[in-house]
PDB file of C-alpha atoms and ligand atoms in Angstrom:
ATOM      1  CA  MET C   1     -17.119 -18.909   6.017  1.00 48.00           C
ATOM      2  CA  LYS C   2     -18.776 -17.280   8.938  1.00 53.00           C
ATOM      3  CA  ASP C   3     -18.742 -20.350  11.011  1.00 60.00           C
ATOM      4  CA  GLU C   4     -15.793 -19.702  13.209  1.00 65.00           C
ATOM      5  CA  SER C   5     -15.939 -22.791  14.844  1.00 69.00           C
ATOM      6  CA  ARG C   6     -14.666 -24.385  11.550  1.00 86.00           C
ATOM      7  CA  SER C   7     -11.787 -22.063  11.367  1.00 93.00           C
ATOM      8  CA  ALA C   8      -8.061 -23.335  12.207  1.00 97.00           C
ATOM      9  CA  VAL C   9      -6.696 -23.442  15.713  1.00 97.00           C
ATOM     10  CA  TYR C  10      -3.035 -22.892  16.109  1.00 98.00           C
ATOM     11  CA  PRO C  11      -1.713 -24.223  19.485  1.00 98.00           C
ATOM     12  CA  SER C  12       1.600 -22.563  18.787  1.00 98.00           C
ATOM     13  CA  LEU C  13      -0.042 -19.209  19.096  1.00 98.00           C
ATOM     14  CA  GLU C  14      -1.684 -19.988  22.595  1.00 98.00           C
ATOM     15  CA  GLY C  15       0.011 -17.344  25.237  1.00 97.00           C
ATOM     16  CA  ARG C  16       2.285 -15.793  22.553  1.00 98.00           C
ATOM     17  CA  VAL C  17       2.759 -12.113  22.771  1.00 98.00           C
ATOM     18  CA  VAL C  18       1.471 -10.313  19.512  1.00 98.00           C
ATOM     19  CA  VAL C  19       1.639  -6.925  18.703  1.00 98.00           C
ATOM     20  CA  VAL C  20      -0.711  -5.439  16.083  1.00 98.00           C
ATOM     21  CA  THR C  21      -0.506  -1.640  15.145  1.00 99.00           C
ATOM     22  CA  GLY C  22      -3.726  -0.066  13.743  1.00 98.00           C
ATOM     23  CA  GLY C  23      -5.722  -2.659  15.645  1.00 98.00           C
ATOM     24  CA  ALA C  24      -8.594  -0.734  16.708  1.00 98.00           C
ATOM     25  CA  SER C  25     -10.561  -0.961  13.137  1.00 98.00           C
ATOM     26  CA  GLY C  26     -10.555  -2.535   9.661  1.00 98.00           C
ATOM     27  CA  ILE C  27      -8.014  -5.179   8.890  1.00 98.00           C
ATOM     28  CA  GLY C  28      -6.185  -4.754  12.229  1.00 98.00           C
ATOM     29  CA  GLU C  29      -9.501  -5.034  14.352  1.00 98.00           C
ATOM     30  CA  ALA C  30     -10.218  -8.383  12.580  1.00 98.00           C
ATOM     31  CA  ILE C  31      -6.430  -9.426  13.206  1.00 98.00           C
ATOM     32  CA  VAL C  32      -6.744  -8.357  17.019  1.00 98.00           C
ATOM     33  CA  GLU C  33      -9.963 -10.301  17.363  1.00 97.00           C
ATOM     34  CA  ALA C  34      -8.423 -13.752  15.424  1.00 97.00           C
ATOM     35  CA  PHE C  35      -5.188 -13.686  17.591  1.00 98.00           C
ATOM     36  CA  ALA C  36      -7.489 -13.338  20.806  1.00 97.00           C
ATOM     37  CA  ALA C  37      -9.614 -16.252  19.765  1.00 96.00           C
ATOM     38  CA  GLN C  38      -6.421 -18.118  19.672  1.00 97.00           C
ATOM     39  CA  ASP C  39      -5.702 -17.365  23.181  1.00 97.00           C
ATOM     40  CA  ALA C  40      -2.649 -15.039  22.204  1.00 98.00           C
ATOM     41  CA  GLN C  41      -1.803 -12.343  24.329  1.00 97.00           C
ATOM     42  CA  VAL C  42      -2.469  -9.278  21.945  1.00 98.00           C
ATOM     43  CA  VAL C  43      -1.150  -5.817  22.395  1.00 98.00           C
ATOM     44  CA  PHE C  44      -2.382  -3.099  20.049  1.00 98.00           C
ATOM     45  CA  LEU C  45      -1.498   0.562  19.173  1.00 98.00           C
ATOM     46  CA  ASP C  46      -4.145   2.837  17.489  1.00 98.00           C
ATOM     47  CA  ILE C  47      -5.152   6.518  17.816  1.00 98.00           C
ATOM     48  CA  GLN C  48      -8.906   5.592  17.872  1.00 98.00           C
ATOM     49  CA  ASP C  49      -9.324   5.110  21.529  1.00 98.00           C
ATOM     50  CA  ASP C  50     -13.336   4.560  21.622  1.00 98.00           C
ATOM     51  CA  ALA C  51     -12.957   2.039  18.800  1.00 98.00           C
ATOM     52  CA  ALA C  52     -10.024   0.155  20.463  1.00 98.00           C
ATOM     53  CA  ASP C  53     -12.282   0.168  23.851  1.00 98.00           C
ATOM     54  CA  GLN C  54     -15.149  -1.501  21.981  1.00 97.00           C
ATOM     55  CA  VAL C  55     -12.868  -4.160  20.359  1.00 97.00           C
ATOM     56  CA  MET C  56     -11.503  -5.053  23.929  1.00 97.00           C
ATOM     57  CA  GLU C  57     -15.105  -5.059  25.170  1.00 96.00           C
ATOM     58  CA  ARG C  58     -16.183  -7.456  22.616  1.00 96.00           C
ATOM     59  CA  ILE C  59     -13.204  -9.908  23.334  1.00 96.00           C
ATOM     60  CA  ARG C  60     -13.991  -9.546  27.084  1.00 95.00           C
ATOM     61  CA  ARG C  61     -17.477 -10.326  26.708  1.00 95.00           C
ATOM     62  CA  ARG C  62     -16.480 -13.501  24.573  1.00 92.00           C
ATOM     63  CA  GLY C  63     -14.274 -14.598  27.629  1.00 90.00           C
ATOM     64  CA  GLY C  64     -11.000 -14.316  25.808  1.00 82.00           C
ATOM     65  CA  ARG C  65      -7.645 -13.226  27.151  1.00 90.00           C
ATOM     66  CA  THR C  66      -7.819  -9.314  27.509  1.00 91.00           C
ATOM     67  CA  PRO C  67      -5.721  -7.355  25.122  1.00 96.00           C
ATOM     68  CA  PHE C  68      -3.417  -4.597  26.058  1.00 97.00           C
ATOM     69  CA  TYR C  69      -4.139  -1.276  24.261  1.00 97.00           C
ATOM     70  CA  ARG C  70      -1.875   1.815  24.099  1.00 97.00           C
ATOM     71  CA  HIS C  71      -3.067   5.033  22.369  1.00 98.00           C
ATOM     72  CA  CYS C  72      -0.114   5.640  20.054  1.00 98.00           C
ATOM     73  CA  ASP C  73       0.549   7.944  17.048  1.00 98.00           C
ATOM     74  CA  LEU C  74       2.798   5.746  14.906  1.00 98.00           C
ATOM     75  CA  THR C  75       3.927   8.813  12.926  1.00 98.00           C
ATOM     76  CA  ASP C  76       5.617  10.001  16.052  1.00 98.00           C
ATOM     77  CA  ILE C  77       8.514   7.709  16.132  1.00 98.00           C
ATOM     78  CA  VAL C  78       9.990   8.816  19.503  1.00 98.00           C
ATOM     79  CA  ALA C  79       6.692   8.540  21.317  1.00 98.00           C
ATOM     80  CA  THR C  80       6.227   4.994  19.627  1.00 98.00           C
ATOM     81  CA  GLN C  81       9.594   3.850  21.014  1.00 98.00           C
ATOM     82  CA  ARG C  82       8.777   5.148  24.265  1.00 97.00           C
ATOM     83  CA  THR C  83       5.375   3.142  24.227  1.00 97.00           C
ATOM     84  CA  ILE C  84       7.330   0.128  22.894  1.00 97.00           C
ATOM     85  CA  ARG C  85       9.723   0.191  26.010  1.00 96.00           C
ATOM     86  CA  GLU C  86       6.754   0.827  28.495  1.00 95.00           C
ATOM     87  CA  MET C  87       5.262  -2.396  26.817  1.00 95.00           C
ATOM     88  CA  LEU C  88       8.302  -4.624  26.868  1.00 94.00           C
ATOM     89  CA  SER C  89       8.592  -3.866  30.719  1.00 95.00           C
ATOM     90  CA  LEU C  90       5.094  -5.326  31.011  1.00 95.00           C
ATOM     91  CA  TYR C  91       5.490  -8.628  28.878  1.00 94.00           C
ATOM     92  CA  PRO C  92       8.347 -11.112  29.123  1.00 90.00           C
ATOM     93  CA  GLY C  93       8.921 -10.680  25.284  1.00 96.00           C
ATOM     94  CA  VAL C  94       7.334 -10.293  21.970  1.00 98.00           C
ATOM     95  CA  ASP C  95       6.859 -13.237  19.418  1.00 98.00           C
ATOM     96  CA  VAL C  96       4.750 -11.743  16.598  1.00 98.00           C
ATOM     97  CA  LEU C  97       4.532  -8.241  15.174  1.00 98.00           C
ATOM     98  CA  VAL C  98       1.999  -7.271  12.522  1.00 99.00           C
ATOM     99  CA  ASN C  99       2.760  -4.187  11.060  1.00 99.00           C
ATOM    100  CA  ASN C 100      -0.710  -3.263   9.913  1.00 98.00           C
ATOM    101  CA  ALA C 101      -1.522   0.557  10.333  1.00 98.00           C
ATOM    102  CA  GLY C 102      -1.694   2.321   7.167  1.00 98.00           C
ATOM    103  CA  ASN C 103      -3.291   5.379   5.666  1.00 97.00           C
ATOM    104  CA  ASP C 104      -4.670   5.415   2.154  1.00 94.00           C
ATOM    105  CA  THR C 105      -6.039   9.168   1.957  1.00 93.00           C
ATOM    106  CA  ARG C 106      -6.394   9.885  -1.853  1.00 91.00           C
ATOM    107  CA  HIS C 107      -3.826  12.540  -3.015  1.00 91.00           C
ATOM    108  CA  THR C 108      -3.281  13.669  -6.664  1.00 92.00           C
ATOM    109  CA  LEU C 109       0.086  13.867  -8.207  1.00 94.00           C
ATOM    110  CA  GLU C 110      -0.012  17.857  -8.241  1.00 96.00           C
ATOM    111  CA  GLU C 111      -0.853  18.081  -4.373  1.00 96.00           C
ATOM    112  CA  VAL C 112       2.134  16.329  -2.889  1.00 97.00           C
ATOM    113  CA  THR C 113       4.659  18.665  -1.420  1.00 98.00           C
ATOM    114  CA  PRO C 114       7.643  17.709   0.159  1.00 98.00           C
ATOM    115  CA  GLU C 115       5.875  17.952   3.541  1.00 98.00           C
ATOM    116  CA  ILE C 116       3.003  15.499   2.488  1.00 97.00           C
ATOM    117  CA  TRP C 117       5.367  13.377   0.847  1.00 98.00           C
ATOM    118  CA  ASP C 118       7.060  12.765   4.543  1.00 98.00           C
ATOM    119  CA  GLN C 119       3.824  12.619   6.230  1.00 98.00           C
ATOM    120  CA  LEU C 120       2.516   9.852   3.770  1.00 98.00           C
ATOM    121  CA  MET C 121       5.543   7.918   4.073  1.00 98.00           C
ATOM    122  CA  ALA C 122       5.514   8.421   7.944  1.00 98.00           C
ATOM    123  CA  ALA C 123       2.080   7.046   7.915  1.00 98.00           C
ATOM    124  CA  ASN C 124       2.624   4.033   5.829  1.00 98.00           C
ATOM    125  CA  LEU C 125       6.332   3.036   5.644  1.00 98.00           C
ATOM    126  CA  LYS C 126       8.429   4.701   8.614  1.00 98.00           C
ATOM    127  CA  HIS C 127       6.777   3.028  11.643  1.00 98.00           C
ATOM    128  CA  GLN C 128       6.990  -0.264  10.064  1.00 99.00           C
ATOM    129  CA  PHE C 129      10.704  -0.227   9.995  1.00 98.00           C
ATOM    130  CA  PHE C 130      10.949   1.418  13.427  1.00 98.00           C
ATOM    131  CA  MET C 131       8.662  -1.092  15.118  1.00 98.00           C
ATOM    132  CA  ALA C 132      10.686  -3.737  13.540  1.00 98.00           C
ATOM    133  CA  GLN C 133      13.945  -2.463  14.844  1.00 98.00           C
ATOM    134  CA  ALA C 134      12.263  -2.049  18.447  1.00 97.00           C
ATOM    135  CA  MET C 135      11.035  -5.689  18.461  1.00 97.00           C
ATOM    136  CA  ILE C 136      13.835  -7.785  17.138  1.00 98.00           C
ATOM    137  CA  PRO C 137      15.988  -7.639  19.872  1.00 97.00           C
ATOM    138  CA  SER C 138      12.896  -8.994  22.117  1.00 97.00           C
ATOM    139  CA  MET C 139      12.298 -11.766  19.603  1.00 98.00           C
ATOM    140  CA  ARG C 140      16.104 -12.657  19.564  1.00 98.00           C
ATOM    141  CA  GLY C 141      15.766 -13.231  23.313  1.00 97.00           C
ATOM    142  CA  ARG C 142      13.001 -15.562  22.931  1.00 97.00           C
ATOM    143  CA  GLY C 143      14.724 -17.626  20.243  1.00 98.00           C
ATOM    144  CA  GLY C 144      12.732 -16.445  17.261  1.00 98.00           C
ATOM    145  CA  GLY C 145       9.752 -14.789  16.176  1.00 98.00           C
ATOM    146  CA  SER C 146       7.502 -13.702  13.181  1.00 99.00           C
ATOM    147  CA  LEU C 147       7.129 -10.342  11.414  1.00 98.00           C
ATOM    148  CA  ILE C 148       4.311  -9.598   9.196  1.00 99.00           C
ATOM    149  CA  ASN C 149       4.249  -6.254   7.317  1.00 99.00           C
ATOM    150  CA  MET C 150       0.977  -5.104   5.483  1.00 99.00           C
ATOM    151  CA  SER C 151       1.534  -4.246   1.993  1.00 98.00           C
ATOM    152  CA  SER C 152      -0.946  -4.058  -0.803  1.00 98.00           C
ATOM    153  CA  ILE C 153      -1.475  -5.138  -4.316  1.00 98.00           C
ATOM    154  CA  SER C 154      -1.774  -1.372  -5.162  1.00 97.00           C
ATOM    155  CA  TRP C 155       1.775  -1.264  -6.542  1.00 97.00           C
ATOM    156  CA  VAL C 156       1.282  -4.370  -9.050  1.00 97.00           C
ATOM    157  CA  ILE C 157      -2.288  -3.438 -10.289  1.00 96.00           C
ATOM    158  CA  PRO C 158      -2.604  -0.097 -12.347  1.00 87.00           C
ATOM    159  CA  SER C 159      -3.902   2.361  -9.760  1.00 88.00           C
ATOM    160  CA  THR C 160      -4.133   5.694  -9.599  1.00 88.00           C
ATOM    161  CA  GLY C 161      -5.161   8.437  -7.051  1.00 92.00           C
ATOM    162  CA  VAL C 162      -2.457   7.486  -4.440  1.00 95.00           C
ATOM    163  CA  PRO C 163       0.926   7.628  -5.789  1.00 96.00           C
ATOM    164  CA  VAL C 164       2.756   8.190  -2.670  1.00 97.00           C
ATOM    165  CA  TYR C 165       0.804   5.436  -0.672  1.00 97.00           C
ATOM    166  CA  VAL C 166       1.728   3.070  -3.595  1.00 97.00           C
ATOM    167  CA  ALA C 167       5.330   3.694  -3.178  1.00 98.00           C
ATOM    168  CA  ALA C 168       5.273   3.053   0.378  1.00 98.00           C
ATOM    169  CA  LYS C 169       3.653  -0.295  -0.088  1.00 98.00           C
ATOM    170  CA  ALA C 170       6.055  -1.358  -2.863  1.00 98.00           C
ATOM    171  CA  ALA C 171       8.938  -0.375  -0.382  1.00 98.00           C
ATOM    172  CA  ILE C 172       7.379  -2.402   2.199  1.00 99.00           C
ATOM    173  CA  VAL C 173       7.744  -5.638   0.206  1.00 98.00           C
ATOM    174  CA  GLY C 174      11.622  -4.533  -0.370  1.00 98.00           C
ATOM    175  CA  MET C 175      12.026  -3.890   3.239  1.00 98.00           C
ATOM    176  CA  THR C 176      10.568  -7.170   4.133  1.00 99.00           C
ATOM    177  CA  ARG C 177      13.037  -9.022   1.926  1.00 98.00           C
ATOM    178  CA  ALA C 178      16.006  -7.168   3.320  1.00 98.00           C
ATOM    179  CA  LEU C 179      14.968  -7.922   7.088  1.00 98.00           C
ATOM    180  CA  ALA C 180      14.136 -11.397   6.327  1.00 99.00           C
ATOM    181  CA  HIS C 181      17.882 -11.897   5.408  1.00 98.00           C
ATOM    182  CA  THR C 182      19.028  -9.644   8.177  1.00 98.00           C
ATOM    183  CA  VAL C 183      17.260 -11.702  10.909  1.00 98.00           C
ATOM    184  CA  GLY C 184      16.753 -14.983   9.604  1.00 98.00           C
ATOM    185  CA  LYS C 185      19.913 -16.266  11.506  1.00 98.00           C
ATOM    186  CA  ASP C 186      17.856 -15.305  14.650  1.00 98.00           C
ATOM    187  CA  ASN C 187      15.154 -17.463  13.501  1.00 98.00           C
ATOM    188  CA  ILE C 188      12.756 -14.671  13.054  1.00 99.00           C
ATOM    189  CA  ARG C 189      10.804 -14.906   9.959  1.00 99.00           C
ATOM    190  CA  VAL C 190       9.720 -11.922   7.867  1.00 99.00           C
ATOM    191  CA  ASN C 191       6.692 -11.724   5.333  1.00 99.00           C
ATOM    192  CA  SER C 192       4.514  -9.423   3.933  1.00 98.00           C
ATOM    193  CA  VAL C 193       0.762  -9.553   2.951  1.00 99.00           C
ATOM    194  CA  MET C 194      -0.706  -7.839  -0.105  1.00 98.00           C
ATOM    195  CA  PRO C 195      -4.352  -7.529   0.069  1.00 98.00           C
ATOM    196  CA  GLY C 196      -6.635  -6.507  -2.804  1.00 97.00           C
ATOM    197  CA  ALA C 197     -10.015  -4.347  -2.222  1.00 96.00           C
ATOM    198  CA  ILE C 198     -10.988  -5.361   1.501  1.00 97.00           C
ATOM    199  CA  LEU C 199     -14.309  -4.738   2.823  1.00 97.00           C
ATOM    200  CA  THR C 200     -13.645  -2.603   5.854  1.00 97.00           C
ATOM    201  CA  GLU C 201     -15.915  -0.294   7.540  1.00 94.00           C
ATOM    202  CA  ARG C 202     -13.701   2.547   6.232  1.00 93.00           C
ATOM    203  CA  GLN C 203     -13.685   1.588   2.539  1.00 92.00           C
ATOM    204  CA  ARG C 204     -17.610   1.111   2.733  1.00 92.00           C
ATOM    205  CA  ARG C 205     -17.585   4.845   3.983  1.00 93.00           C
ATOM    206  CA  LEU C 206     -15.340   6.381   1.969  1.00 91.00           C
ATOM    207  CA  TRP C 207     -14.793   4.707  -1.311  1.00 86.00           C
ATOM    208  CA  LEU C 208     -16.959   2.017  -2.026  1.00 90.00           C
ATOM    209  CA  THR C 209     -19.370   3.450  -4.440  1.00 93.00           C
ATOM    210  CA  ARG C 210     -21.814   1.230  -6.650  1.00 94.00           C
ATOM    211  CA  GLU C 211     -19.390   1.836  -9.562  1.00 95.00           C
ATOM    212  CA  TYR C 212     -16.240   1.162  -7.665  1.00 93.00           C
ATOM    213  CA  GLN C 213     -17.715  -2.365  -6.204  1.00 95.00           C
ATOM    214  CA  ALA C 214     -18.659  -3.219  -9.874  1.00 97.00           C
ATOM    215  CA  GLU C 215     -15.075  -2.588 -10.892  1.00 95.00           C
ATOM    216  CA  VAL C 216     -13.506  -4.741  -8.201  1.00 96.00           C
ATOM    217  CA  LEU C 217     -15.863  -7.564  -9.013  1.00 97.00           C
ATOM    218  CA  ALA C 218     -15.005  -7.528 -12.602  1.00 97.00           C
ATOM    219  CA  ARG C 219     -11.306  -7.579 -11.813  1.00 97.00           C
ATOM    220  CA  GLN C 220     -11.552 -10.307  -9.298  1.00 98.00           C
ATOM    221  CA  ALA C 221     -11.851 -13.984 -10.131  1.00 98.00           C
ATOM    222  CA  LEU C 222     -14.177 -14.464  -7.075  1.00 98.00           C
ATOM    223  CA  LYS C 223     -17.328 -12.236  -7.634  1.00 98.00           C
ATOM    224  CA  ARG C 224     -17.820 -11.249  -3.954  1.00 97.00           C
ATOM    225  CA  MET C 225     -16.000  -8.637  -1.796  1.00 97.00           C
ATOM    226  CA  ILE C 226     -13.015 -10.050   0.400  1.00 98.00           C
ATOM    227  CA  LEU C 227     -13.519  -9.507   4.193  1.00 98.00           C
ATOM    228  CA  PRO C 228     -10.913  -8.329   7.034  1.00 98.00           C
ATOM    229  CA  GLU C 229     -11.552 -11.669   8.576  1.00 98.00           C
ATOM    230  CA  GLU C 230     -10.178 -13.363   5.587  1.00 98.00           C
ATOM    231  CA  VAL C 231      -6.851 -11.432   5.700  1.00 98.00           C
ATOM    232  CA  ALA C 232      -6.665 -12.045   9.363  1.00 98.00           C
ATOM    233  CA  LYS C 233      -6.603 -15.834   8.708  1.00 98.00           C
ATOM    234  CA  LEU C 234      -3.667 -15.616   6.585  1.00 98.00           C
ATOM    235  CA  VAL C 235      -1.923 -13.300   9.070  1.00 99.00           C
ATOM    236  CA  LEU C 236      -2.625 -16.133  11.696  1.00 98.00           C
ATOM    237  CA  PHE C 237      -0.804 -18.965   9.593  1.00 98.00           C
ATOM    238  CA  LEU C 238       2.124 -16.755   9.011  1.00 99.00           C
ATOM    239  CA  ALA C 239       2.355 -15.917  12.629  1.00 99.00           C
ATOM    240  CA  SER C 240       2.229 -19.686  13.746  1.00 98.00           C
ATOM    241  CA  ASP C 241       4.803 -22.453  13.643  1.00 98.00           C
ATOM    242  CA  ASP C 242       2.877 -24.186  10.989  1.00 98.00           C
ATOM    243  CA  SER C 243       4.472 -21.529   8.538  1.00 98.00           C
ATOM    244  CA  SER C 244       8.134 -22.324  10.171  1.00 98.00           C
ATOM    245  CA  ALA C 245       9.932 -22.420   6.932  1.00 98.00           C
ATOM    246  CA  ILE C 246       8.281 -19.438   5.159  1.00 99.00           C
ATOM    247  CA  THR C 247      10.163 -16.101   5.393  1.00 99.00           C
ATOM    248  CA  ASN C 248      11.022 -13.479   2.576  1.00 98.00           C
ATOM    249  CA  GLN C 249       7.544 -13.831   0.847  1.00 98.00           C
ATOM    250  CA  SER C 250       4.807 -11.677  -0.001  1.00 98.00           C
ATOM    251  CA  TYR C 251       1.404 -13.267   0.097  1.00 98.00           C
ATOM    252  CA  VAL C 252      -1.574 -11.717  -2.085  1.00 98.00           C
ATOM    253  CA  ILE C 253      -4.951 -12.022  -0.867  1.00 98.00           C
ATOM    254  CA  ASP C 254      -7.417 -10.341  -3.470  1.00 98.00           C
ATOM    255  CA  GLY C 255      -9.839 -12.732  -4.723  1.00 98.00           C
ATOM    256  CA  GLY C 256      -7.878 -13.484  -7.844  1.00 98.00           C
ATOM    257  CA  TRP C 257      -7.561  -9.855  -9.204  1.00 97.00           C
ATOM    258  CA  ILE C 258      -6.521  -9.179 -12.683  1.00 90.00           C
TER     259      ILE C 258
HETATM  260  N1  LIG V 301      -8.729  -2.119   3.070  1.00 61.59           N
HETATM  261  C1  LIG V 301      -8.004  -2.434   2.019  1.00 61.59           C
HETATM  262  O1  LIG V 301      -8.832  -2.519   0.832  1.00 61.59           O
HETATM  263  C2  LIG V 301      -6.770  -2.583   1.867  1.00 61.59           C
HETATM  264  C3  LIG V 301      -6.030  -3.016   0.681  1.00 61.59           C
HETATM  265  C4  LIG V 301      -4.957  -3.226   0.585  1.00 61.59           C
HETATM  266  C5  LIG V 301      -3.925  -2.859   1.764  1.00 61.59           C
HETATM  267  N2  LIG V 301      -4.596  -2.481   2.968  1.00 61.59           N
HETATM  268  C6  LIG V 301      -3.626  -2.353   3.871  1.00 61.59           C
HETATM  269  O2  LIG V 301      -4.031  -2.771   5.254  1.00 61.59           O
HETATM  270  C7  LIG V 301      -3.832  -2.016   6.295  1.00 61.59           C
HETATM  271  C8  LIG V 301      -5.083  -1.970   7.194  1.00 61.59           C
HETATM  272  O3  LIG V 301      -6.049  -1.097   6.169  1.00 61.59           O
HETATM  273  P1  LIG V 301      -7.617  -0.935   6.520  1.00 61.59           P
HETATM  274  O4  LIG V 301      -8.236  -0.912   5.301  1.00 61.59           O
HETATM  275  O5  LIG V 301      -8.010  -2.004   7.734  1.00 61.59           O
HETATM  276  O6  LIG V 301      -7.395   0.797   7.174  1.00 61.59           O
HETATM  277  P2  LIG V 301      -8.576   1.338   8.186  1.00 61.59           P
HETATM  278  O7  LIG V 301      -8.074   2.590   8.073  1.00 61.59           O
HETATM  279  O8  LIG V 301      -9.704   0.630   8.172  1.00 61.59           O
HETATM  280  O9  LIG V 301      -7.718   0.929   9.627  1.00 61.59           O
HETATM  281  C9  LIG V 301      -6.312   1.251   9.674  1.00 61.59           C
HETATM  282  C10 LIG V 301      -6.301   1.426  11.402  1.00 61.59           C
HETATM  283  O10 LIG V 301      -4.885   1.915  11.508  1.00 61.59           O
HETATM  284  C11 LIG V 301      -4.837   3.167  12.621  1.00 61.59           C
HETATM  285  N3  LIG V 301      -4.022   3.988  12.213  1.00 61.59           N
HETATM  286  C12 LIG V 301      -4.041   4.660  11.077  1.00 61.59           C
HETATM  287  N4  LIG V 301      -2.726   5.770  11.187  1.00 61.59           N
HETATM  288  C13 LIG V 301      -2.365   5.334  12.555  1.00 61.59           C
HETATM  289  C14 LIG V 301      -1.230   6.149  13.245  1.00 61.59           C
HETATM  290  N5  LIG V 301      -0.561   6.881  12.814  1.00 61.59           N
HETATM  291  N6  LIG V 301      -0.941   5.795  14.333  1.00 61.59           N
HETATM  292  C15 LIG V 301      -1.653   4.720  14.840  1.00 61.59           C
HETATM  293  N7  LIG V 301      -2.602   4.189  14.205  1.00 61.59           N
HETATM  294  C16 LIG V 301      -3.006   4.410  13.038  1.00 61.59           C
HETATM  295  C17 LIG V 301      -6.383   3.776  12.285  1.00 61.59           C
HETATM  296  O11 LIG V 301      -6.909   4.552  13.438  1.00 61.59           O
HETATM  297  C18 LIG V 301      -7.255   2.510  11.906  1.00 61.59           C
HETATM  298  O12 LIG V 301      -7.670   1.726  13.317  1.00 61.59           O
HETATM  299  C19 LIG V 301      -3.128  -0.891   5.821  1.00 61.59           C
HETATM  300  O13 LIG V 301      -1.776  -0.936   6.042  1.00 61.59           O
HETATM  301  C20 LIG V 301      -3.500  -0.870   4.292  1.00 61.59           C
HETATM  302  O14 LIG V 301      -2.640  -0.065   3.542  1.00 61.59           O
HETATM  303  C21 LIG V 301      -5.918  -2.447   3.046  1.00 61.59           C
END
């Protein structure tokens, strides 16, 4: 699994312009690196500038096409739209959008005020819609595209401790299906990805206690933790022309969680 030379190469991704939100760390970082390894032109947005610099430096050292990074707080839709306009003036168009950024900060039922509800929806759902809205005209102009929205299995399994996050992740699957039928006539495909427990740096730092890991492994058919790179491989496939007939779908990647 670690031997990248044995991973798929998608010739259709070479030179494609791919926008990734939340690409400076976690699953998004793995997605940025995976597209760069396919020689795609990656543009990524995040708020962690130092982490983004490290990602770019690693790709540069490896000799890949240098990604373009912009600091952008996706909860600020006006600023995000401005950033997208600026980006679109630099590139001939966009082929792929990966709506990856999210925030799973724990919150109890009781502490959710109307303001916190809005903040959590802004962090997890709202930007996915407005990013898609901003990119679709460019994809139409290119004759098609692929949009991949990061959901989660959290709304399917019995999960507790993040009720608003879970509501947002369920909504993403509904939005995916609505958009797929809105833009299918333009040859734009829209799918979502539903990861299980993925071993990111943040998960490791904040939530991955020995007890939680034991619970995850008991739930999964595969008795090992699933890695961000494995999610990235599914995203590559959905972005490539090899998945040209796939739209309106949601793909679970969770090691067989029950
Ligand atoms: N890790 C998991 O186990 C898991 C499971 C299911 C779904 N997911 C989903 O996968 C996606 C990535 O999760 P992750 O675990 O890699 O998270 P992460 O926290 O490790 O990384 C998220 C990235 O998004 C960026 N980001 C967050 N809010 C932002 C904002 N307002 N503006 C710009 N950038 C912002 C962060 O700075 C970070 O670089 C999320 O949508 C998450 O809900 C993750």
